[in-house]
GROMACS .gro file of C-alpha atoms in nm:
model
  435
    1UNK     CA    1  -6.529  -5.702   3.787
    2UNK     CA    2  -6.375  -5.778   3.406
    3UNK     CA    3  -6.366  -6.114   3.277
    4UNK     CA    4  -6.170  -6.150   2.952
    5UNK     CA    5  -6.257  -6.430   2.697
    6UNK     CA    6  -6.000  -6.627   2.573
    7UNK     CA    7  -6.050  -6.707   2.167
    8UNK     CA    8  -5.883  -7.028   2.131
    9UNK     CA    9  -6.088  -7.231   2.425
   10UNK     CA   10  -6.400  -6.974   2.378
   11UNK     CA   11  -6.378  -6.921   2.795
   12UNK     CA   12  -6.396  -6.675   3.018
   13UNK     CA   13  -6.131  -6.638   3.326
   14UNK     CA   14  -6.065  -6.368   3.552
   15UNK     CA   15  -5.859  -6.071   3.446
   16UNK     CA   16  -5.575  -6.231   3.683
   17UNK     CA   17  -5.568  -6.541   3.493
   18UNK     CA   18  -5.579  -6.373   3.157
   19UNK     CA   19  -5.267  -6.126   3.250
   20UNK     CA   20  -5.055  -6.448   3.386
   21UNK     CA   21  -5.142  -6.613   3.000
   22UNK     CA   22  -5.072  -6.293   2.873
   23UNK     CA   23  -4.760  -6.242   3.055
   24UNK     CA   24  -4.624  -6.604   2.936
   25UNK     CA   25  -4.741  -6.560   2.588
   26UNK     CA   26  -4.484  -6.227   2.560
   27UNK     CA   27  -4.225  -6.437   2.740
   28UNK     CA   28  -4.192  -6.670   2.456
   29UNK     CA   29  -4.327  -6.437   2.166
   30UNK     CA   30  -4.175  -6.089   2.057
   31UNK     CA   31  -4.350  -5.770   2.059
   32UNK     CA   32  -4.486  -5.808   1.656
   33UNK     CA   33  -4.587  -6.186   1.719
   34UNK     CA   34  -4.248  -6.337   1.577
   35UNK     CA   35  -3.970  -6.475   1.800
   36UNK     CA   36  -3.641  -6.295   1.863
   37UNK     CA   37  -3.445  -6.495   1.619
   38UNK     CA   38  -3.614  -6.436   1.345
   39UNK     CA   39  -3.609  -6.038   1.402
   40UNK     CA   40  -3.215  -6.090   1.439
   41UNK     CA   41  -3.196  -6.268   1.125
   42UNK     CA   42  -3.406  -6.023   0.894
   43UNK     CA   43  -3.171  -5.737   1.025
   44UNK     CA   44  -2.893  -5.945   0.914
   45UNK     CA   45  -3.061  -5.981   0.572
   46UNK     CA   46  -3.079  -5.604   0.565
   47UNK     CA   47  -2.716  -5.506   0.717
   48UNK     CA   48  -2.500  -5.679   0.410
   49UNK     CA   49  -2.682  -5.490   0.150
   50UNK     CA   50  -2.688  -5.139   0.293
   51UNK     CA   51  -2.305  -5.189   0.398
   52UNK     CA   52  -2.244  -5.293   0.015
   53UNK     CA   53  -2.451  -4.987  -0.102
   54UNK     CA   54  -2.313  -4.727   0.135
   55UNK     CA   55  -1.967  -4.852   0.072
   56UNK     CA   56  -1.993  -4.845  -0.288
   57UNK     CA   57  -2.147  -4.462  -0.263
   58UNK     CA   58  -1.835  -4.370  -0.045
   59UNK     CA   59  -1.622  -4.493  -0.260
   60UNK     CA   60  -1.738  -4.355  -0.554
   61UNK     CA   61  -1.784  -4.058  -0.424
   62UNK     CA   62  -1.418  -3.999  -0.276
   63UNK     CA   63  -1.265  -4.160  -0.629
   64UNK     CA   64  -1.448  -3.873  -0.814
   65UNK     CA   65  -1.406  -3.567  -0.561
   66UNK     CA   66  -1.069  -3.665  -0.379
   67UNK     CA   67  -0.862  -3.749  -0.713
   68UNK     CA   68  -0.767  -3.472  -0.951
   69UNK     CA   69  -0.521  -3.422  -1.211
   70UNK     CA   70  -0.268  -3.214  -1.026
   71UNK     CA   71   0.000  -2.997  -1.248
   72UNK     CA   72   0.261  -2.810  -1.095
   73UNK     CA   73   0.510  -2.596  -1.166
   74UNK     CA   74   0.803  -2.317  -1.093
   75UNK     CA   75   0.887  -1.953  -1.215
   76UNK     CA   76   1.212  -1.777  -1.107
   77UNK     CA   77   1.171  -1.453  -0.933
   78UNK     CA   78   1.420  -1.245  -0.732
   79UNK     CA   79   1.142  -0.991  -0.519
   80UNK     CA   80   1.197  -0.849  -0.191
   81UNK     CA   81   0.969  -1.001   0.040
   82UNK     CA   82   0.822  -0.696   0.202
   83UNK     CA   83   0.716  -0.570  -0.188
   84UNK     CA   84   0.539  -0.897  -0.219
   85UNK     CA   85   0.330  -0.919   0.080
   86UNK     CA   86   0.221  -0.525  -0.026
   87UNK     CA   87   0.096  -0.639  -0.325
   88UNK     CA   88   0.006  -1.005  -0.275
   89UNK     CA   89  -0.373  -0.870  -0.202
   90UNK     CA   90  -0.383  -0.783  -0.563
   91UNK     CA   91  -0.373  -1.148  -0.619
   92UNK     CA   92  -0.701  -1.234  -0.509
   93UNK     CA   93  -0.872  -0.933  -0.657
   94UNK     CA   94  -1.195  -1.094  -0.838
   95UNK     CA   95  -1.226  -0.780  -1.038
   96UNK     CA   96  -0.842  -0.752  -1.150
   97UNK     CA   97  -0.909  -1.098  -1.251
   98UNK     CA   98  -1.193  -1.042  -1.469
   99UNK     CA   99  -1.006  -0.722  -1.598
  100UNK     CA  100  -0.692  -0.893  -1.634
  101UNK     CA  101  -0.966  -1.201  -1.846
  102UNK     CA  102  -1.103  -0.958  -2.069
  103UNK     CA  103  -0.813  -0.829  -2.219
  104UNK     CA  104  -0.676  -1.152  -2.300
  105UNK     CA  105  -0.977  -1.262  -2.440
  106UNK     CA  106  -1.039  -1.572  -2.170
  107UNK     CA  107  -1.324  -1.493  -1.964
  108UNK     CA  108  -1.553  -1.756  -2.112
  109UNK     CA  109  -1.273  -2.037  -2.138
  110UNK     CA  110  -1.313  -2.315  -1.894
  111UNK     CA  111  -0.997  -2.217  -1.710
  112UNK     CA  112  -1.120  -1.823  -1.711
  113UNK     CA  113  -1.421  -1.959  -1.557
  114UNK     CA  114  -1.248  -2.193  -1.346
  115UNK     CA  115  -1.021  -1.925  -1.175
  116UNK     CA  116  -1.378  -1.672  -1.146
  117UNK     CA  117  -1.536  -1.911  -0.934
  118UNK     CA  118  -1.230  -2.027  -0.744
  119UNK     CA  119  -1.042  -1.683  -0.662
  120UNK     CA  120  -1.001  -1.625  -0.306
  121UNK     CA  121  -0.770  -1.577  -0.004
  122UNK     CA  122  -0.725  -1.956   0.099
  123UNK     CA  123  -0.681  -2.023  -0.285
  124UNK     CA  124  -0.381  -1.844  -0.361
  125UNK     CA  125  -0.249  -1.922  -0.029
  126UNK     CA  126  -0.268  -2.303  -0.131
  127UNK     CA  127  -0.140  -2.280  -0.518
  128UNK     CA  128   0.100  -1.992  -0.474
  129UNK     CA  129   0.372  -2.019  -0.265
  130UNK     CA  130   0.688  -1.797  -0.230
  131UNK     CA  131   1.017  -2.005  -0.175
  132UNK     CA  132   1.307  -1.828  -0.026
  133UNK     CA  133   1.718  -1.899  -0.064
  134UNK     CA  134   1.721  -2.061   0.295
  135UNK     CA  135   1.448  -2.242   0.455
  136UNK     CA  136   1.384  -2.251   0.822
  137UNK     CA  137   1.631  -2.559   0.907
  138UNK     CA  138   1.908  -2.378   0.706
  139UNK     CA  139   1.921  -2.019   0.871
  140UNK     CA  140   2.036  -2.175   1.188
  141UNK     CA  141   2.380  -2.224   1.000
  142UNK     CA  142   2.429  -1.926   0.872
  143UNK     CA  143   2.615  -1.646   1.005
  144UNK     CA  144   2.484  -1.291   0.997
  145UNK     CA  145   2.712  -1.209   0.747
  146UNK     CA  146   2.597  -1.511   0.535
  147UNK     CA  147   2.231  -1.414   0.545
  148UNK     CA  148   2.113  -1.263   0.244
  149UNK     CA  149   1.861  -0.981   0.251
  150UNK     CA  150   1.525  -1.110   0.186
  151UNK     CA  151   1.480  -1.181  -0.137
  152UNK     CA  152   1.248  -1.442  -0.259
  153UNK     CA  153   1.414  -1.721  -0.528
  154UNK     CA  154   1.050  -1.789  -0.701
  155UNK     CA  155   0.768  -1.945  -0.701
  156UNK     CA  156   0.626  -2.261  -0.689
  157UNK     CA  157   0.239  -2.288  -0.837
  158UNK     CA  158  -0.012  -2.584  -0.801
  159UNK     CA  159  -0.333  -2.657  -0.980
  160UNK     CA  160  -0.541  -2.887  -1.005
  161UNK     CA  161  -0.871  -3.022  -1.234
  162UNK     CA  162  -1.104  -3.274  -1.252
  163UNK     CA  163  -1.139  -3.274  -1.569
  164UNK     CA  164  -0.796  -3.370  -1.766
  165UNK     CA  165  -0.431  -3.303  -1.760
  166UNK     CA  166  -0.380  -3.005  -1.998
  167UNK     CA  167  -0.696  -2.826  -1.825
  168UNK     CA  168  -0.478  -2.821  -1.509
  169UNK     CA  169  -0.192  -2.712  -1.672
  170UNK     CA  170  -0.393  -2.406  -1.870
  171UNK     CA  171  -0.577  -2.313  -1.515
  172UNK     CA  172  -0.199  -2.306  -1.402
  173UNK     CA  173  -0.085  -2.131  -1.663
  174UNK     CA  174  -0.351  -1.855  -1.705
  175UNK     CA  175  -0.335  -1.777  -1.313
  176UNK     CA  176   0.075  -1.805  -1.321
  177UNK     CA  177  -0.009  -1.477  -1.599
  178UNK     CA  178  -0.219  -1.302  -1.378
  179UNK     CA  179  -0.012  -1.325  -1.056
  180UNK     CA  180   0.307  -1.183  -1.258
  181UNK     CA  181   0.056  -0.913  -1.431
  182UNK     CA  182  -0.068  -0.765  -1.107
  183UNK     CA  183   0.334  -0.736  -0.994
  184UNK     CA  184   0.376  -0.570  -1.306
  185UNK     CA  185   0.084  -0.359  -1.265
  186UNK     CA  186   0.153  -0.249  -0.915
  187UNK     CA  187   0.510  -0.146  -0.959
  188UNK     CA  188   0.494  -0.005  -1.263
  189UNK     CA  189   0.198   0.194  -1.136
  190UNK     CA  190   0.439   0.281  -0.813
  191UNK     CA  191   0.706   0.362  -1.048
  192UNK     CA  192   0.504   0.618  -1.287
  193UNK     CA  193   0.317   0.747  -0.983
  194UNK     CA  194   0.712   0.825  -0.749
  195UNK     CA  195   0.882   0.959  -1.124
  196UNK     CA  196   0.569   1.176  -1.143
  197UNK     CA  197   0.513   1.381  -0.802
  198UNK     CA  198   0.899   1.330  -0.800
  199UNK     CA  199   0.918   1.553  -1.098
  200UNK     CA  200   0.665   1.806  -0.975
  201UNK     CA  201   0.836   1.859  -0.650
  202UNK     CA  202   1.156   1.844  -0.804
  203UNK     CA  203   1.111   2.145  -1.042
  204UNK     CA  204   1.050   2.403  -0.745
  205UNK     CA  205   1.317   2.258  -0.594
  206UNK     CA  206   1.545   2.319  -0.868
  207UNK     CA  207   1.401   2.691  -0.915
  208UNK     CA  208   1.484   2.794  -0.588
  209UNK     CA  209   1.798   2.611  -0.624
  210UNK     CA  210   1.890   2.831  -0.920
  211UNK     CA  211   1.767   3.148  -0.756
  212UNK     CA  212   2.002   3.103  -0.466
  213UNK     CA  213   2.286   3.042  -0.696
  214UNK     CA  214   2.179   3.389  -0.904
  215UNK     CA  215   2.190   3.578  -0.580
  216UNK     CA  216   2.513   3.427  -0.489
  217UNK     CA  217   2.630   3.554  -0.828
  218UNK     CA  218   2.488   3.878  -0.810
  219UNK     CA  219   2.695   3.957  -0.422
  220UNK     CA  220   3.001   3.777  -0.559
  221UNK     CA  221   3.002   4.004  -0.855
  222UNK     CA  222   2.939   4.342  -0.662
  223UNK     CA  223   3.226   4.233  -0.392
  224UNK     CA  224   3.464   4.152  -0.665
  225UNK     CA  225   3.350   4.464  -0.833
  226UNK     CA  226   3.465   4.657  -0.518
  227UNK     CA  227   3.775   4.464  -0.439
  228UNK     CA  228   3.921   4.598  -0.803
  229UNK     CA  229   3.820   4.944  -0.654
  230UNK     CA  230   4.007   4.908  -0.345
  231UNK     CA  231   4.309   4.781  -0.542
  232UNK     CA  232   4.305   5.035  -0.755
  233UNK     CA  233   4.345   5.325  -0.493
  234UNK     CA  234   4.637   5.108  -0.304
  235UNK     CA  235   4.820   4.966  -0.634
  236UNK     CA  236   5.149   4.897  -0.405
  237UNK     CA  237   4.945   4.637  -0.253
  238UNK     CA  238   5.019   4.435  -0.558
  239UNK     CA  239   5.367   4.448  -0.498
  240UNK     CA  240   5.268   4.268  -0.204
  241UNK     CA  241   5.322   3.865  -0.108
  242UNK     CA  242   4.960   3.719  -0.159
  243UNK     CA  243   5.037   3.499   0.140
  244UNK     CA  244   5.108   3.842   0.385
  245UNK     CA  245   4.811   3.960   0.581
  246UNK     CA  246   4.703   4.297   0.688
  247UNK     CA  247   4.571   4.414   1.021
  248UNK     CA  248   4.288   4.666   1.013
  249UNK     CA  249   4.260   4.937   1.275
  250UNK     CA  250   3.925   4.922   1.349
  251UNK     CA  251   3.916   4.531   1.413
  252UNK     CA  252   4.133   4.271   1.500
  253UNK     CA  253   4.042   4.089   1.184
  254UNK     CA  254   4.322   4.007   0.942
  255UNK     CA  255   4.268   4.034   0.549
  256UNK     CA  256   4.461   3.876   0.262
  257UNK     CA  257   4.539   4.139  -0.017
  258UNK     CA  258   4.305   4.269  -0.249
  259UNK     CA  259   4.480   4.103  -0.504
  260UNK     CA  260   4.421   3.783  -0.332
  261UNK     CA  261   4.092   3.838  -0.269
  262UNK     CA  262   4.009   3.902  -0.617
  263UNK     CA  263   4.110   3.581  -0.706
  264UNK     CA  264   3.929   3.398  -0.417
  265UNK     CA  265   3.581   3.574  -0.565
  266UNK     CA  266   3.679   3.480  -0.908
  267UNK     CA  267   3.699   3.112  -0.852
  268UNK     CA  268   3.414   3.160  -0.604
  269UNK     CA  269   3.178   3.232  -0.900
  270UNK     CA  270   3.359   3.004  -1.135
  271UNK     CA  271   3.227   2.743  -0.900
  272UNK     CA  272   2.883   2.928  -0.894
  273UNK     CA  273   2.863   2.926  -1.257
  274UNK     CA  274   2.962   2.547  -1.286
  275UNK     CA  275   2.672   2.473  -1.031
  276UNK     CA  276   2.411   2.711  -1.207
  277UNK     CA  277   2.466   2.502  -1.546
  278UNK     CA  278   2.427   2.224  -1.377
  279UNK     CA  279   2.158   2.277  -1.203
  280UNK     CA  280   2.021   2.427  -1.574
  281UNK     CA  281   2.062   2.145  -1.717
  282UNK     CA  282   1.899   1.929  -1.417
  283UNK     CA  283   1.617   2.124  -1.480
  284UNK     CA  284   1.625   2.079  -1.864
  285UNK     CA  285   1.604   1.711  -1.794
  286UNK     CA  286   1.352   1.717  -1.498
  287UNK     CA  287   1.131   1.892  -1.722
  288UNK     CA  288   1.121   1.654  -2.021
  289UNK     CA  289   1.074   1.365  -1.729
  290UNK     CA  290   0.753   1.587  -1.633
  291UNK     CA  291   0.611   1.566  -1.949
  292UNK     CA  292   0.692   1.233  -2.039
  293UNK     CA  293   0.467   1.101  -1.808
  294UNK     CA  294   0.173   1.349  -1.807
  295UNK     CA  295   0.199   1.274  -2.164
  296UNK     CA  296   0.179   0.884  -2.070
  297UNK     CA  297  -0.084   0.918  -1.793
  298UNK     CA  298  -0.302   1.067  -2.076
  299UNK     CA  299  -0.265   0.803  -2.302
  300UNK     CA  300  -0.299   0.478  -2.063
  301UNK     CA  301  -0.645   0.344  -2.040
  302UNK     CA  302  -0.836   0.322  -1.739
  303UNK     CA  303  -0.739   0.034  -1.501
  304UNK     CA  304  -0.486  -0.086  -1.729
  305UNK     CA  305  -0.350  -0.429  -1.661
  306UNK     CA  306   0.026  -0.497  -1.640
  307UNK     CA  307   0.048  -0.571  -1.949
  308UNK     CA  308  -0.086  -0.245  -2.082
  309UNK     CA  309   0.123  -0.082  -1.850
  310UNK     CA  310   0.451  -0.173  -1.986
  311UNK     CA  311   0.351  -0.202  -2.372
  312UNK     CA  312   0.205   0.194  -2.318
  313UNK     CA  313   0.536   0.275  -2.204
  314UNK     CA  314   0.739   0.123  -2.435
  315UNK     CA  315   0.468   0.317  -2.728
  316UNK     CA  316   0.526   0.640  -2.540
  317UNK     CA  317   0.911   0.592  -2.585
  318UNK     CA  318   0.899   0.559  -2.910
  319UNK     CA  319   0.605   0.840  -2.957
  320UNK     CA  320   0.807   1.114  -2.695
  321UNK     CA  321   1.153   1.034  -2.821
  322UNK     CA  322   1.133   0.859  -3.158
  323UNK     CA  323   1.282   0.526  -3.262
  324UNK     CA  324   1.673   0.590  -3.257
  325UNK     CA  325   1.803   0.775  -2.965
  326UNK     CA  326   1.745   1.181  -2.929
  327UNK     CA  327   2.137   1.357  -3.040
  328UNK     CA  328   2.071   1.637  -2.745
  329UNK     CA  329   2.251   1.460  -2.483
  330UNK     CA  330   1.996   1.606  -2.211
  331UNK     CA  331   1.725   1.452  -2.392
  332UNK     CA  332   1.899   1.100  -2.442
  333UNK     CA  333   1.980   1.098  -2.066
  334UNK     CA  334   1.628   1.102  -2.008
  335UNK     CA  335   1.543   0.824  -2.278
  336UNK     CA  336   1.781   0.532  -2.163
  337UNK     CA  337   1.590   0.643  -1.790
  338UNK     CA  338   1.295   0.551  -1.939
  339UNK     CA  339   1.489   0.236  -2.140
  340UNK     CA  340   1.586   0.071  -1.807
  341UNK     CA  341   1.305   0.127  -1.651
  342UNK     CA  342   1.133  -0.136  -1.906
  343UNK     CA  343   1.453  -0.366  -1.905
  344UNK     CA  344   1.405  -0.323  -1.554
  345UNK     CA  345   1.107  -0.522  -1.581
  346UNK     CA  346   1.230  -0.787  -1.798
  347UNK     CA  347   1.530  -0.865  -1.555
  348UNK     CA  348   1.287  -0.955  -1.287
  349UNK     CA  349   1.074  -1.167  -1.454
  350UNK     CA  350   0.768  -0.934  -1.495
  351UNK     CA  351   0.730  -0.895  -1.811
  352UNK     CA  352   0.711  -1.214  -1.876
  353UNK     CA  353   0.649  -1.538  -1.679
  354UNK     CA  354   0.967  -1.752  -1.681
  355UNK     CA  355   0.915  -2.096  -1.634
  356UNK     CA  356   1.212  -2.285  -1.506
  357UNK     CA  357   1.004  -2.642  -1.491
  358UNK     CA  358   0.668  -2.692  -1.618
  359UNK     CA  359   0.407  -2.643  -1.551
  360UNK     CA  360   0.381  -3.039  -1.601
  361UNK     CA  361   0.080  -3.202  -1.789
  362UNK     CA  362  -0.031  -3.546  -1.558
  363UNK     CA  363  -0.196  -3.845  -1.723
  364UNK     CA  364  -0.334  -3.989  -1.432
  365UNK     CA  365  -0.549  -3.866  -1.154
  366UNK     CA  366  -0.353  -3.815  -0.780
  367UNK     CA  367  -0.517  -3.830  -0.456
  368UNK     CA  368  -0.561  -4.089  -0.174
  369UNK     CA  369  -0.417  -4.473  -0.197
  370UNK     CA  370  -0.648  -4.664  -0.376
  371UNK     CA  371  -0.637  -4.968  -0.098
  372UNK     CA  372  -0.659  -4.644   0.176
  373UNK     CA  373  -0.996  -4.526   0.006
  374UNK     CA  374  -1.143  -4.856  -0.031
  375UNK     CA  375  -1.055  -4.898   0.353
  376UNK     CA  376  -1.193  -4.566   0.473
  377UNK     CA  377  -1.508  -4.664   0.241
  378UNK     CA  378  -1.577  -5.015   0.343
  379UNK     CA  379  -1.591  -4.843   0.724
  380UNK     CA  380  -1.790  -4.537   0.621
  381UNK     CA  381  -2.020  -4.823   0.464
  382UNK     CA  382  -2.052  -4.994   0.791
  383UNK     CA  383  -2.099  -4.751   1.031
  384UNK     CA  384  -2.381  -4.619   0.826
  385UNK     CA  385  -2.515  -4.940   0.749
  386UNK     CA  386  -2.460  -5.040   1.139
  387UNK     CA  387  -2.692  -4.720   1.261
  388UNK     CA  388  -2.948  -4.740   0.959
  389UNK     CA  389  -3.030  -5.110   1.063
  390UNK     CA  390  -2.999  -5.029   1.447
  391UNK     CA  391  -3.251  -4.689   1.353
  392UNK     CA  392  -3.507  -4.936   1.138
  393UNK     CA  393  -3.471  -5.195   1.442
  394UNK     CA  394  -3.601  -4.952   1.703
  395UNK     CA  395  -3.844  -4.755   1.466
  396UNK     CA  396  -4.028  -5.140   1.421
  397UNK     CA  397  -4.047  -5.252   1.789
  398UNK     CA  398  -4.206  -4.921   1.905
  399UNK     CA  399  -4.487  -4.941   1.653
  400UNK     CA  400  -4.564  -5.307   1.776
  401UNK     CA  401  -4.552  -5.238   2.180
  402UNK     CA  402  -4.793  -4.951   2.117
  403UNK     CA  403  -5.042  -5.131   1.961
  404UNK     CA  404  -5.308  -5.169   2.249
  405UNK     CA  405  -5.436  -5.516   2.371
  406UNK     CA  406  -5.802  -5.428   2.334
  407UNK     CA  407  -5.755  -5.388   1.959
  408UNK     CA  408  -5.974  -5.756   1.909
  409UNK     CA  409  -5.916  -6.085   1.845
  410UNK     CA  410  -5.517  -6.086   1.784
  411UNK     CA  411  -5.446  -6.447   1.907
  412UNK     CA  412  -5.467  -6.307   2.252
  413UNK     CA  413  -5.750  -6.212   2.516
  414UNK     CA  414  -6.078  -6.005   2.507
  415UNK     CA  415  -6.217  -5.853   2.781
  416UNK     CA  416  -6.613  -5.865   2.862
  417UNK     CA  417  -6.812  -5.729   3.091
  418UNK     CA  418  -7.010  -5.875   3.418
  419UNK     CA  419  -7.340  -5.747   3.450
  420UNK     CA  420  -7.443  -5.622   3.777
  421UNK     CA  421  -7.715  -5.693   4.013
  422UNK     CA  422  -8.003  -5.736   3.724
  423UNK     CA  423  -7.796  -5.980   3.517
  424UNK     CA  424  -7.913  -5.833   3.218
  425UNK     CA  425  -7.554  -5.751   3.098
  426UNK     CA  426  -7.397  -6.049   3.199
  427UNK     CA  427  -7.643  -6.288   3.013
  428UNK     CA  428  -7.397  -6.426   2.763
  429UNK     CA  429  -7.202  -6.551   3.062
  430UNK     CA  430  -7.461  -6.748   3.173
  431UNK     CA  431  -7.569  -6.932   2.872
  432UNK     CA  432  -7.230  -7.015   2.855
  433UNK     CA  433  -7.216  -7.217   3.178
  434UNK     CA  434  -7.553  -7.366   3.074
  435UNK     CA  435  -7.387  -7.507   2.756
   0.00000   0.00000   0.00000
């Protein structure tokens, strides 16, 4: 049997009795010795300054990564929409960009560095958008006849910086460049690439063009060579009306007179003759066109950027043709090809971006409502606070229920043992009943 010792009257009861005084000492005193009221008023203590402290972190911490300096700003441009989604990839092309960078000398800017880290899918889907004549509410309206095709109006850019107003506007403005650069590059590059193989294919074309028109000549010839024979041996068929046929015997076919036929085959190869200088002269131009640009592809540089693009065409121009127009009228044909080609450009906005407003330059910082943010903070800061107290709460009482009662003289009890039949173990008992 235990017996447990109690420190404060220095006796020793039963372990019954000592459980019972046990039992009623935790009814009145909490797990670490303190009462219950106390323990509610130290977390109290500790909630107000961790909801101050986490609010004030929130806060800060939305102010300086939810607000931004925020520029905006529109270019016209008339594109077909199907011609912009092929070539809106380009757009997000890291290594265009750092192509497009080097050659205007702003890869180490902070906006060229800006743009290298940023450049992605779900960026230029955010800061560039396309805007269109009609918008969805509008088509509704519109008859079929009304519709126009699909041709974009512009488009309408975003950016924004943390760091000031005119770095937002330069990010803007440096990516606006590089957007309209890659549309220049990519139909330019269509455009030499179709005048090209269009030229290739086009001069066996018009060789076997001319060869059928040669042979044409050459059978008109020998039948109108023959026709003079056979209205030479008949010369009363001259006398003849041209509009009065003749019935061979050997066929049912009727004939006009030889006379008439002779001047069929003459304006037959007229006609022939017309088309083969044509044609000539097709070729004459198809084959400056051909060397043009196998000239030009020699002389552009290796994945040029749109701005190359036009400026070496606008060199080769002036190189291939000179700087005043060619006098051969084949040759200047070819030339003011070329010339609209580049005012081609300029028409749609390509060759240079055309801002019809901004891009703007903000003085303040946009973003969230600043009585909104301190809301959404203050709660932030009291949730966190609320668990973090609730967390420290917990952690505390299960350290002081597992301390063990055994652990010596805590204000409690302290168990002893009886000594068996000898009495030798139980000694102390008994000089405490003596005393």
């Amino acid at each position: 049997m235990l017996m447990c010792r109690n420190n404060d009257k220095n006796t020793i009861t039963s372990s019954i009795f000592c459980n019972a005084d046990e039992t009623e000492s935790r009814g009145t005193r909490g797990p670490s010795g303190p009462s219950m009221g106390a323990s509610d008023h130290r977390s109290m203590a500790h909630f107000v300054p961790l909801t101050i402290v986490f609010a004030a972190a929130a806060y800060i911490a939305g102010h300086t990564f939810g607000y931004s300096y925020e520029s905006k700003g529109f270019i016209s441009l008339h594109r077909d929409v199907s011609q912009y989604n092929a070539q809106r990839p380009a757009f997000y092309d890291v290594a265009q960009l750092r192509r497009f960078l080097e050659h205007k000398n702003k890869l180490n800017t902070p906006e060229g560095a800006f743009l290298m880290n940023s450049l992605n899918v779900a960026f230029i889907a955010k800061n560039v958008v396309l805007t269109m004549p009609y918008g969805k509410d509008d088509v509704r309206y519109l008859g079929d006849k009304d519709k126009l095709p699909s041709v974009s109006t512009g488009l309408e850019l975003t950016m924004r910086s943390k760091d000031s107003g005119e770095q937002a506007a330069a990010s803007m403005k440096l990516l606006t460049d590089f957007v309209i650069d890659q549309m220049l590059k990519q139909t330019l590059t269509s455009e030499f690439r179709n005048k090209l193989l269009s030229a290739k294919g086009k001069r066996q074309t018009l060789d076997n063009q001319l060869i059928g028109i040669d042979q044409n000549l050459v059978e008109l010839t020998a039948r109108l060579d023959d026709t003079r024979q056979i209205a030479a041996r008949y010369p009363e068929a001259a006398r003849l009306n041209e509009r009065q046929l003749l019935t061979t015997t050997g066929e049912s076919g009727r004939f006009l007179s030889p006379m008439a036929q002779m001047i069929g085959l003459e304006a037959d190869i007229a006609a022939l003759k017309t088309s083969q200088q044509r044609l000539k002269r097709t070729e004459q131009a198809n084959t400056i066109t051909l060397e043009f640009y196998e000239s030009l592809n020699k002389r552009l540089p290796t994945n040029p950027t749109g701005d190359q693009l036009l400026n070496g065409l606008i060199a080769e121009i002036k190189t291939h043709f000179g700087e005043t127009p060619p006098e051969d009228d084949v040759t200047r044909e070819v030339y003011n090809n070329e010339l609209l080609l580049v005012q081609s450009m300029r028409t749609q906005g390509l060759a240079q971006p055309r801002f019809t407003s901004g891009p703007t330059v903000p003085s303040n910082r946009q973003g969230l409502p600043r009585h909104l943010l301190l809301a959404l903070s203050l709660a932030l800061g009291v949730g966190v606070a609320g668990v973090t107290t609730l967390l420290y709460a917990i952690v505390k009482a299960s350290r002081a229920t597992s301390k063990s009662p055994f652990d010596g003289p805590t204000g409690g009890a302290e168990f002893a043992p009886i000594s068996g039949i000898d009495g030798s173990a139980g000694e102390p008992a008994n000089q405490q009943r003596r005393a």
